[in-house]
Short mmCIF file of C-alpha atoms in Angstrom, two decimals:
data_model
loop_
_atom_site.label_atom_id
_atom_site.label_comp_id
_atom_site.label_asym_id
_atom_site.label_seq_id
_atom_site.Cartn_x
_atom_site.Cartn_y
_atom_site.Cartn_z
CA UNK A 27 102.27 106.91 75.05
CA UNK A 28 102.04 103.67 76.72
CA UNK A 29 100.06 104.26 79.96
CA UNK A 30 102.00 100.91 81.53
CA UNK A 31 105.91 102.77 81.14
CA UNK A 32 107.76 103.17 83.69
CA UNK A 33 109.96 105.59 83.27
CA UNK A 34 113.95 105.18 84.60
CA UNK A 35 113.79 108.09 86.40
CA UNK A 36 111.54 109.73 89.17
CA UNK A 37 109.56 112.64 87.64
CA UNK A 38 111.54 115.77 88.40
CA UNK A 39 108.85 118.48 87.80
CA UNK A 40 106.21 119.68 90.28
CA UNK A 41 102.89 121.67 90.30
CA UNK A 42 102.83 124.75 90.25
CA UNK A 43 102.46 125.72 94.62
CA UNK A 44 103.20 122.68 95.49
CA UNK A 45 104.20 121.67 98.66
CA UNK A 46 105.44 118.13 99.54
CA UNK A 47 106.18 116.09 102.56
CA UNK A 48 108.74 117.42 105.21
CA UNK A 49 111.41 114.53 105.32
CA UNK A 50 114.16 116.61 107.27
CA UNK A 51 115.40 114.49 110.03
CA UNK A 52 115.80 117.92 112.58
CA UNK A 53 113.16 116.97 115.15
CA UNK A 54 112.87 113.57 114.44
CA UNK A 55 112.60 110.92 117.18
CA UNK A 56 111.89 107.46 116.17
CA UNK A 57 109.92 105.60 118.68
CA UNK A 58 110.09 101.73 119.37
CA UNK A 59 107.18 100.24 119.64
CA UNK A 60 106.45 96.73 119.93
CA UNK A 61 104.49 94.73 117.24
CA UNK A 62 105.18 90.92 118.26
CA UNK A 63 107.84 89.23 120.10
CA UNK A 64 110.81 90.68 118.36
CA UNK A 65 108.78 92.68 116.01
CA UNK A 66 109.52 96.49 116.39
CA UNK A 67 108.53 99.44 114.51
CA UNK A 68 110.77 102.23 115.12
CA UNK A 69 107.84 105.02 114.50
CA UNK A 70 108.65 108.79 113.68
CA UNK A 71 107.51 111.18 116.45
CA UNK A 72 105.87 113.33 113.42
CA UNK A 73 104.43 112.58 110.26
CA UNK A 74 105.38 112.39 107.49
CA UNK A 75 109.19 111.82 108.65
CA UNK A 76 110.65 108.06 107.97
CA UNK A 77 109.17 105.37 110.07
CA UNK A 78 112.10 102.42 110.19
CA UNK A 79 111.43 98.62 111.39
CA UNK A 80 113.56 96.30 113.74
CA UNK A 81 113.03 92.31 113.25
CA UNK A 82 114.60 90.00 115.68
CA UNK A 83 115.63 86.33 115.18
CA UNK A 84 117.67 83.45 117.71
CA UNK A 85 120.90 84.71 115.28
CA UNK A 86 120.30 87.47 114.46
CA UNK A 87 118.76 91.54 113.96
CA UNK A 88 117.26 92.92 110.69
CA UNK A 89 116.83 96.81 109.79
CA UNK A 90 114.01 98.14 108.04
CA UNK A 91 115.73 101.16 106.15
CA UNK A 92 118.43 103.15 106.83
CA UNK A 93 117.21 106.26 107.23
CA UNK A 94 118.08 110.15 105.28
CA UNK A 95 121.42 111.39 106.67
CA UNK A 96 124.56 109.14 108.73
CA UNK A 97 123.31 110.09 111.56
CA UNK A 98 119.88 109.08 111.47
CA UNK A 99 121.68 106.07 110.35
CA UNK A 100 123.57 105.79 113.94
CA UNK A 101 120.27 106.54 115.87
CA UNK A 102 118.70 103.21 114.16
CA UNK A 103 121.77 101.27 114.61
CA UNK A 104 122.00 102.55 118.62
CA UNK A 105 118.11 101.53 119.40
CA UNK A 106 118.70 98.33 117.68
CA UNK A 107 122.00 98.03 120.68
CA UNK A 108 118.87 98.98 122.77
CA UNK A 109 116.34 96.49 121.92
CA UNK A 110 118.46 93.47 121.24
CA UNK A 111 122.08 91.53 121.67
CA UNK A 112 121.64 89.68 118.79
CA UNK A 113 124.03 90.98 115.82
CA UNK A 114 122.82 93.45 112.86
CA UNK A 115 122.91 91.28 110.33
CA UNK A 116 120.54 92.83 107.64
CA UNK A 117 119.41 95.96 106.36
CA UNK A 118 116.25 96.32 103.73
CA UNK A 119 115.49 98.98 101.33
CA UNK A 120 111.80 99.07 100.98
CA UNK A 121 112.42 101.49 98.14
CA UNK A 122 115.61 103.47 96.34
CA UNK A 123 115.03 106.73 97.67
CA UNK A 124 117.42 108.74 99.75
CA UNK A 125 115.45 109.17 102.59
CA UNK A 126 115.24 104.87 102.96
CA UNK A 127 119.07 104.67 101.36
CA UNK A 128 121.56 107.44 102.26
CA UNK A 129 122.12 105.63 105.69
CA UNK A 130 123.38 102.50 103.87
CA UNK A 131 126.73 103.56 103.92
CA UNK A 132 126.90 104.24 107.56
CA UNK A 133 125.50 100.46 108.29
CA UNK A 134 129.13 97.97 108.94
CA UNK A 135 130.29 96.49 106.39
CA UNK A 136 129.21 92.83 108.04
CA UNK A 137 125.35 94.30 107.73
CA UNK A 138 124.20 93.00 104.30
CA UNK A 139 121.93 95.01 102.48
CA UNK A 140 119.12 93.55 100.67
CA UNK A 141 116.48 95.32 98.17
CA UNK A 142 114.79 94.07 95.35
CA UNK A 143 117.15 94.23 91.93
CA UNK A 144 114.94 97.45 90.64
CA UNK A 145 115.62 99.27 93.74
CA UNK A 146 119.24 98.56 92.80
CA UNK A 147 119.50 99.36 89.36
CA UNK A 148 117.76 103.08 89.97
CA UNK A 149 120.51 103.79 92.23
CA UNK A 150 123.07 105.15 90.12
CA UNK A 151 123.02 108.61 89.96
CA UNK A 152 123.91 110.06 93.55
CA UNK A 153 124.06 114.13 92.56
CA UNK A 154 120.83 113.48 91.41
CA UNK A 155 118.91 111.99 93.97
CA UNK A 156 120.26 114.17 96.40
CA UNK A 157 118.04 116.97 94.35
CA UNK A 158 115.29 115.89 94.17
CA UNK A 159 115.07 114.81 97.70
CA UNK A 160 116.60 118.66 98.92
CA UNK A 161 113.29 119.59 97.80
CA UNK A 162 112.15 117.84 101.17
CA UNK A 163 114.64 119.28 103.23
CA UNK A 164 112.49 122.50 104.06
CA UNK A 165 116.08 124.50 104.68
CA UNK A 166 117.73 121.49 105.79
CA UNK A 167 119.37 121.15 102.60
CA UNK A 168 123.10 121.07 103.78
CA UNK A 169 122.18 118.12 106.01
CA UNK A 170 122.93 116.17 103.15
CA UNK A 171 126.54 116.99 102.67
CA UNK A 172 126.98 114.36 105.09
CA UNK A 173 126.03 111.59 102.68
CA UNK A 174 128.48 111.08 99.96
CA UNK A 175 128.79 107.44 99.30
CA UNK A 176 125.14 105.64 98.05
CA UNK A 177 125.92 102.43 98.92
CA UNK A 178 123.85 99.50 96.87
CA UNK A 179 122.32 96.79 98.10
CA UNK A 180 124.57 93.83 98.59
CA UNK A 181 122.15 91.14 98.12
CA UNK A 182 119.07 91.50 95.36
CA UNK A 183 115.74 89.56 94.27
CA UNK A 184 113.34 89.57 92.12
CA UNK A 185 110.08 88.49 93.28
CA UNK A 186 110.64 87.15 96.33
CA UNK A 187 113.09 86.07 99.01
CA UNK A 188 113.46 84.70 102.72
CA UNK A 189 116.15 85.67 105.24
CA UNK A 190 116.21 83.43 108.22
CA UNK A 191 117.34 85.16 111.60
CA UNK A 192 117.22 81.82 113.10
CA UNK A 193 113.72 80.72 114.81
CA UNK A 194 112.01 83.66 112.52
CA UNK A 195 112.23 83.38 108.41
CA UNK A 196 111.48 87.14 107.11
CA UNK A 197 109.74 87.27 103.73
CA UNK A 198 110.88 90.02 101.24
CA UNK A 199 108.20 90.55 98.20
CA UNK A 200 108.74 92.67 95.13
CA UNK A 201 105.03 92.81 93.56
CA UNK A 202 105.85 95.25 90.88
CA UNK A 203 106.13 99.20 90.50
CA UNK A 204 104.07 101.47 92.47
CA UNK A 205 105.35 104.62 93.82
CA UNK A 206 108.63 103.70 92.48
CA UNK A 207 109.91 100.57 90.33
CA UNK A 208 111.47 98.24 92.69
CA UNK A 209 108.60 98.55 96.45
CA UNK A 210 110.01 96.04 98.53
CA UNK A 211 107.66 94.46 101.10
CA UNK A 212 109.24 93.10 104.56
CA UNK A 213 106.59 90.57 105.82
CA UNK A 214 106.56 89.01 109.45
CA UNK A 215 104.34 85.69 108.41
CA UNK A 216 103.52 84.34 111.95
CA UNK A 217 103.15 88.70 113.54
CA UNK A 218 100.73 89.25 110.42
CA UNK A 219 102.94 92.57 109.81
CA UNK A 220 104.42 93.98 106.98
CA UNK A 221 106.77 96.87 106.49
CA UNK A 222 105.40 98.38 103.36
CA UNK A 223 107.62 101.36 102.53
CA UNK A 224 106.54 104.07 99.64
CA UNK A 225 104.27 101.26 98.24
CA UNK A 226 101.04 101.34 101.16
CA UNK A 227 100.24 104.05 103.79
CA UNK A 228 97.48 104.11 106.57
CA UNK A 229 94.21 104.37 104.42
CA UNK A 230 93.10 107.63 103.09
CA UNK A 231 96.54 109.11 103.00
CA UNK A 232 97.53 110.17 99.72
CA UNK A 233 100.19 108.22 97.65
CA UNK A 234 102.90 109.38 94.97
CA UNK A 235 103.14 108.48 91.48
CA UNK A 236 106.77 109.18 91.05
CA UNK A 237 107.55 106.44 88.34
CA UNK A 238 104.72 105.33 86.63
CA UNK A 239 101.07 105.80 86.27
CA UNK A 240 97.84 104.64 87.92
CA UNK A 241 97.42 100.72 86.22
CA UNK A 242 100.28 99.26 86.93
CA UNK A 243 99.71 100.62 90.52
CA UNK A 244 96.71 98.57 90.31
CA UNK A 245 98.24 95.71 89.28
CA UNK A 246 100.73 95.69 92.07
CA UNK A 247 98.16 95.74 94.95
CA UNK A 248 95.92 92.90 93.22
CA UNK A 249 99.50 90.80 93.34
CA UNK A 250 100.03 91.99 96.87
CA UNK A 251 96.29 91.03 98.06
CA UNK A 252 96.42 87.54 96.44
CA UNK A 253 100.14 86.56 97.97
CA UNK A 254 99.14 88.06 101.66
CA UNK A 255 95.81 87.45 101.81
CA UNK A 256 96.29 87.29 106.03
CA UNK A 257 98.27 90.14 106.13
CA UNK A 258 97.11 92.14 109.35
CA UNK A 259 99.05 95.55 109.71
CA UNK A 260 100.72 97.34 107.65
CA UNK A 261 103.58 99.81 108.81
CA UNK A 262 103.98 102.46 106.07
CA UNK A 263 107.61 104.35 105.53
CA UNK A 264 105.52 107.24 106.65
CA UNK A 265 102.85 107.98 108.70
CA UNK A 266 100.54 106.14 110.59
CA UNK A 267 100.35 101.91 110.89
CA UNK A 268 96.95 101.01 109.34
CA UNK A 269 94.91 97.90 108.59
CA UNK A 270 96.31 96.27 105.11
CA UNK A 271 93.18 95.64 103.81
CA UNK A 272 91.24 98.86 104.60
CA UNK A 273 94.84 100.49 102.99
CA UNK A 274 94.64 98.35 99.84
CA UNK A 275 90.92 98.88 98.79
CA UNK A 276 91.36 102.59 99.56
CA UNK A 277 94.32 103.32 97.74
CA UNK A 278 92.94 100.96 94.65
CA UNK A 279 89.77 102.90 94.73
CA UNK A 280 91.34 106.44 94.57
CA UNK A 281 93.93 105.22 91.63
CA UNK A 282 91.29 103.91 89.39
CA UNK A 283 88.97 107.04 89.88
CA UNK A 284 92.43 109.20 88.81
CA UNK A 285 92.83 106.94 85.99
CA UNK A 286 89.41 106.98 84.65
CA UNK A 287 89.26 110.74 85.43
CA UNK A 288 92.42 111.82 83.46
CA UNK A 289 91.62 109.53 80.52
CA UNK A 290 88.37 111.17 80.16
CA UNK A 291 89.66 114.95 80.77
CA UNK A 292 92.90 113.93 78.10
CA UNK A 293 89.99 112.79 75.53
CA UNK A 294 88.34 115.72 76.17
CA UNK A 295 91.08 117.97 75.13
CA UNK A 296 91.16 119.39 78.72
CA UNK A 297 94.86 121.48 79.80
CA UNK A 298 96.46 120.60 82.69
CA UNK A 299 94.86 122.98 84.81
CA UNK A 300 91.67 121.64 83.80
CA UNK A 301 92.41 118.13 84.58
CA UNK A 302 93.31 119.41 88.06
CA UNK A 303 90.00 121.36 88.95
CA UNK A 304 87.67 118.29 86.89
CA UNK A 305 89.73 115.43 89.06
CA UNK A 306 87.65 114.19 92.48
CA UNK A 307 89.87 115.44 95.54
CA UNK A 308 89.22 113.13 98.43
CA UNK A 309 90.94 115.52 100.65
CA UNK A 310 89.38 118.89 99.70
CA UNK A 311 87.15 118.78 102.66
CA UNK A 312 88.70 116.52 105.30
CA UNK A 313 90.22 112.78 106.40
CA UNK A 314 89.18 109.70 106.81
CA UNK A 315 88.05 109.56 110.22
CA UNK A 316 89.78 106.38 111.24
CA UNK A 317 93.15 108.69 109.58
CA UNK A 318 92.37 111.31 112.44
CA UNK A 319 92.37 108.74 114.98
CA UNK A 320 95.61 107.24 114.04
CA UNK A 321 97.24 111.13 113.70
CA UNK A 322 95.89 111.90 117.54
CA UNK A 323 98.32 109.01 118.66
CA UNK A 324 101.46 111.98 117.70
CA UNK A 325 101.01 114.12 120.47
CA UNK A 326 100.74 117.08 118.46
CA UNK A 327 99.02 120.45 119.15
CA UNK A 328 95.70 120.12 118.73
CA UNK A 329 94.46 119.46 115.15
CA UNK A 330 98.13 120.24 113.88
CA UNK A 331 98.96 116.40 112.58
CA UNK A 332 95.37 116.60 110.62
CA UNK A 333 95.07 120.14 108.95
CA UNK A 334 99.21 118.96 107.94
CA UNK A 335 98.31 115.88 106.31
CA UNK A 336 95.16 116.88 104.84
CA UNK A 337 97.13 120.05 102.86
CA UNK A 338 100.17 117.55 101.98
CA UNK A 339 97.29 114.98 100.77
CA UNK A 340 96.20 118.07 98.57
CA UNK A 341 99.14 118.45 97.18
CA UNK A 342 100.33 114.69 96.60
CA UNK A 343 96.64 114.56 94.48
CA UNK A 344 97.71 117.58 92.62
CA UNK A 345 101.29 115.75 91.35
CA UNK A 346 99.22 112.21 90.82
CA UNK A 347 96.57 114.31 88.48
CA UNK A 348 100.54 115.42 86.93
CA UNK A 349 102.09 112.54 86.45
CA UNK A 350 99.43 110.54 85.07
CA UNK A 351 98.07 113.30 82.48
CA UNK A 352 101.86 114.19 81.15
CA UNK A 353 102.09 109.56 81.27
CA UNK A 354 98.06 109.78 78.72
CA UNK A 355 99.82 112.60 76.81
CA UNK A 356 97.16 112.09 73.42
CA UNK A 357 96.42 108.24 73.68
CA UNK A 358 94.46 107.66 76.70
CA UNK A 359 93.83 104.23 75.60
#
């Protein structure tokens, strides 16, 4: 198989065990929290639960995604009533998934909503999404009733675009596929922050490979380095904010060790569960310290935020080591 496909839809099968991130929105509180003049991320209370994004211009507001359910949609929309007077003029999908896209519908009609063309084109199958992402839900399944209208973006790209809120320009960057086919980037030039979505967490956090395997990951991040090479911040569409550059050469690091591990375990005529036990876990013994630190900024019971995202990390590894094996099938090459 070609180890560069993309496939058009997200894989739908899991490990055996496996347990991944809690995205249920009962308990969440997103907290403002200024970035730059303007600039705020709107950060979940506890990880891994959606972090959003509020941009300011002289004209007007911009959204960072919309959030799992209508009413996390209304929460956004009331702290943006909170933070500025300046109308909502702009929504961005950082990525297709229902968790950044059920809210869409609940944004007015005069907010435009703005992705990158792939993030549009894998939205077309409602029932479906709504699944996979009930699988996240932790018993908070029917809270997705509510959403029963995916509304597209209004406005796509392909590589890159600028919306102007007047006295701020926002850059939007579609680098290629990573955790999904269509990461959108929201980049504050003059702040030095980026919203980053799926695509880049805080370093040594664990990523997904829902759409694709571990190269053209790679590829993606090289683009990404090379186009922002003053990038600052990063604020991830979960978890902690993190330093872009510490975040890019961790996440490139672990995705070439997966691929060169899988290859080698696939030419080897390995199974599955022998991939799994022969692939490096990073996480098998602990976090990156500077992770820890960033987690201790939740307010959590002691050591709570850590031993959670060290056991999701765990588990994300286990559906990488997945999805790239079933992507070698015979041809590692």
């Amino acid at each position: 198989m070609n180890v560069d496909h993309i496939p058009d839809r997200e894989l739908a099968v899991r490990p055996d065990s496996y347990s991944g991130p809690n995205l249920s929105p009962r308990g969440l509180h997103l907290q403002p929290r200024p970035l730059a003049d303007g600039v705020f991320a709107l950060m979940a209370t506890t990880p891994p639960k959606d972090n959003n994004g509020v941009i300011i211009g002289l004209r007007a507001a911009l959204v960072v995604d919309a959030g799992i359910t209508p009413d996390v949609s209304a929460r956004i929309q009331g702290l943006v009533v909170e933070l500025t007077d300046r109308p909502l003029r702009y929504l961005v999908n950082t990525t297709y998934h229902g968790d950044h896209t059920f809210g869409n519908a609940a944004f007015p009609v005069e907010t435009t909503v703005v992705s990158s063309r792939a993030n549009r084109e894998a939205m077309t199958d409602l029932e479906y999404e709504k699944r996979l992402r009930s699988a996240n839900m932790y018993g908070d399944e029917a809270m997705l009733d509510a959403v029963t209208d995916w509304r597209r973006p209004d406005v796509v790209f392909d590589g890159r675009a600028e919306i102007d809120l007047g006295g701020r320009v926002v850059e939007l960057w579609h680098f290629g596929p990573g955790n999904g086919p269509g990461d959108t980037v929201v980049h504050v030039p003059e702040a030095r922050i980026a919203w980053t979505g799926n695509l880049l967490c805080h370093a040594g956090i664990a990523h997904m490979l829902l759409q694709g395997g571990p190269r053209p990951y790679l590829r993606t991040l090289r683009a990404m380095r090379q186009a922002l090479p003053e990038l600052a911040t990063i604020v991830p569409g979960h978890g902690p904010m993190g330093d872009a550059g510490a975040a890019i050469d961790a996440l490139s690091v672990y995705l070439e060790r997966l691929d060169q591990e899988v290859a080698a375990a696939v030419q080897k005529g390995r199974s599955l569960e022998e991939t799994m036990r022969a692939c490096t876990d990073p996480w098998a013994q602990s976090l990156d310290p500077a992770l820890v630190t960033a987690l201790s900024a939740y307010h959590l019971p002691p050591g709570a935020a850590e031993v959670g995202m060290r056991t999701l990390c765990q588990n994300l590894h286990r559906l990488n080591v997945l999805a790239t094996y079933r992507l070698y099938g015979d041809s590692p090459t």
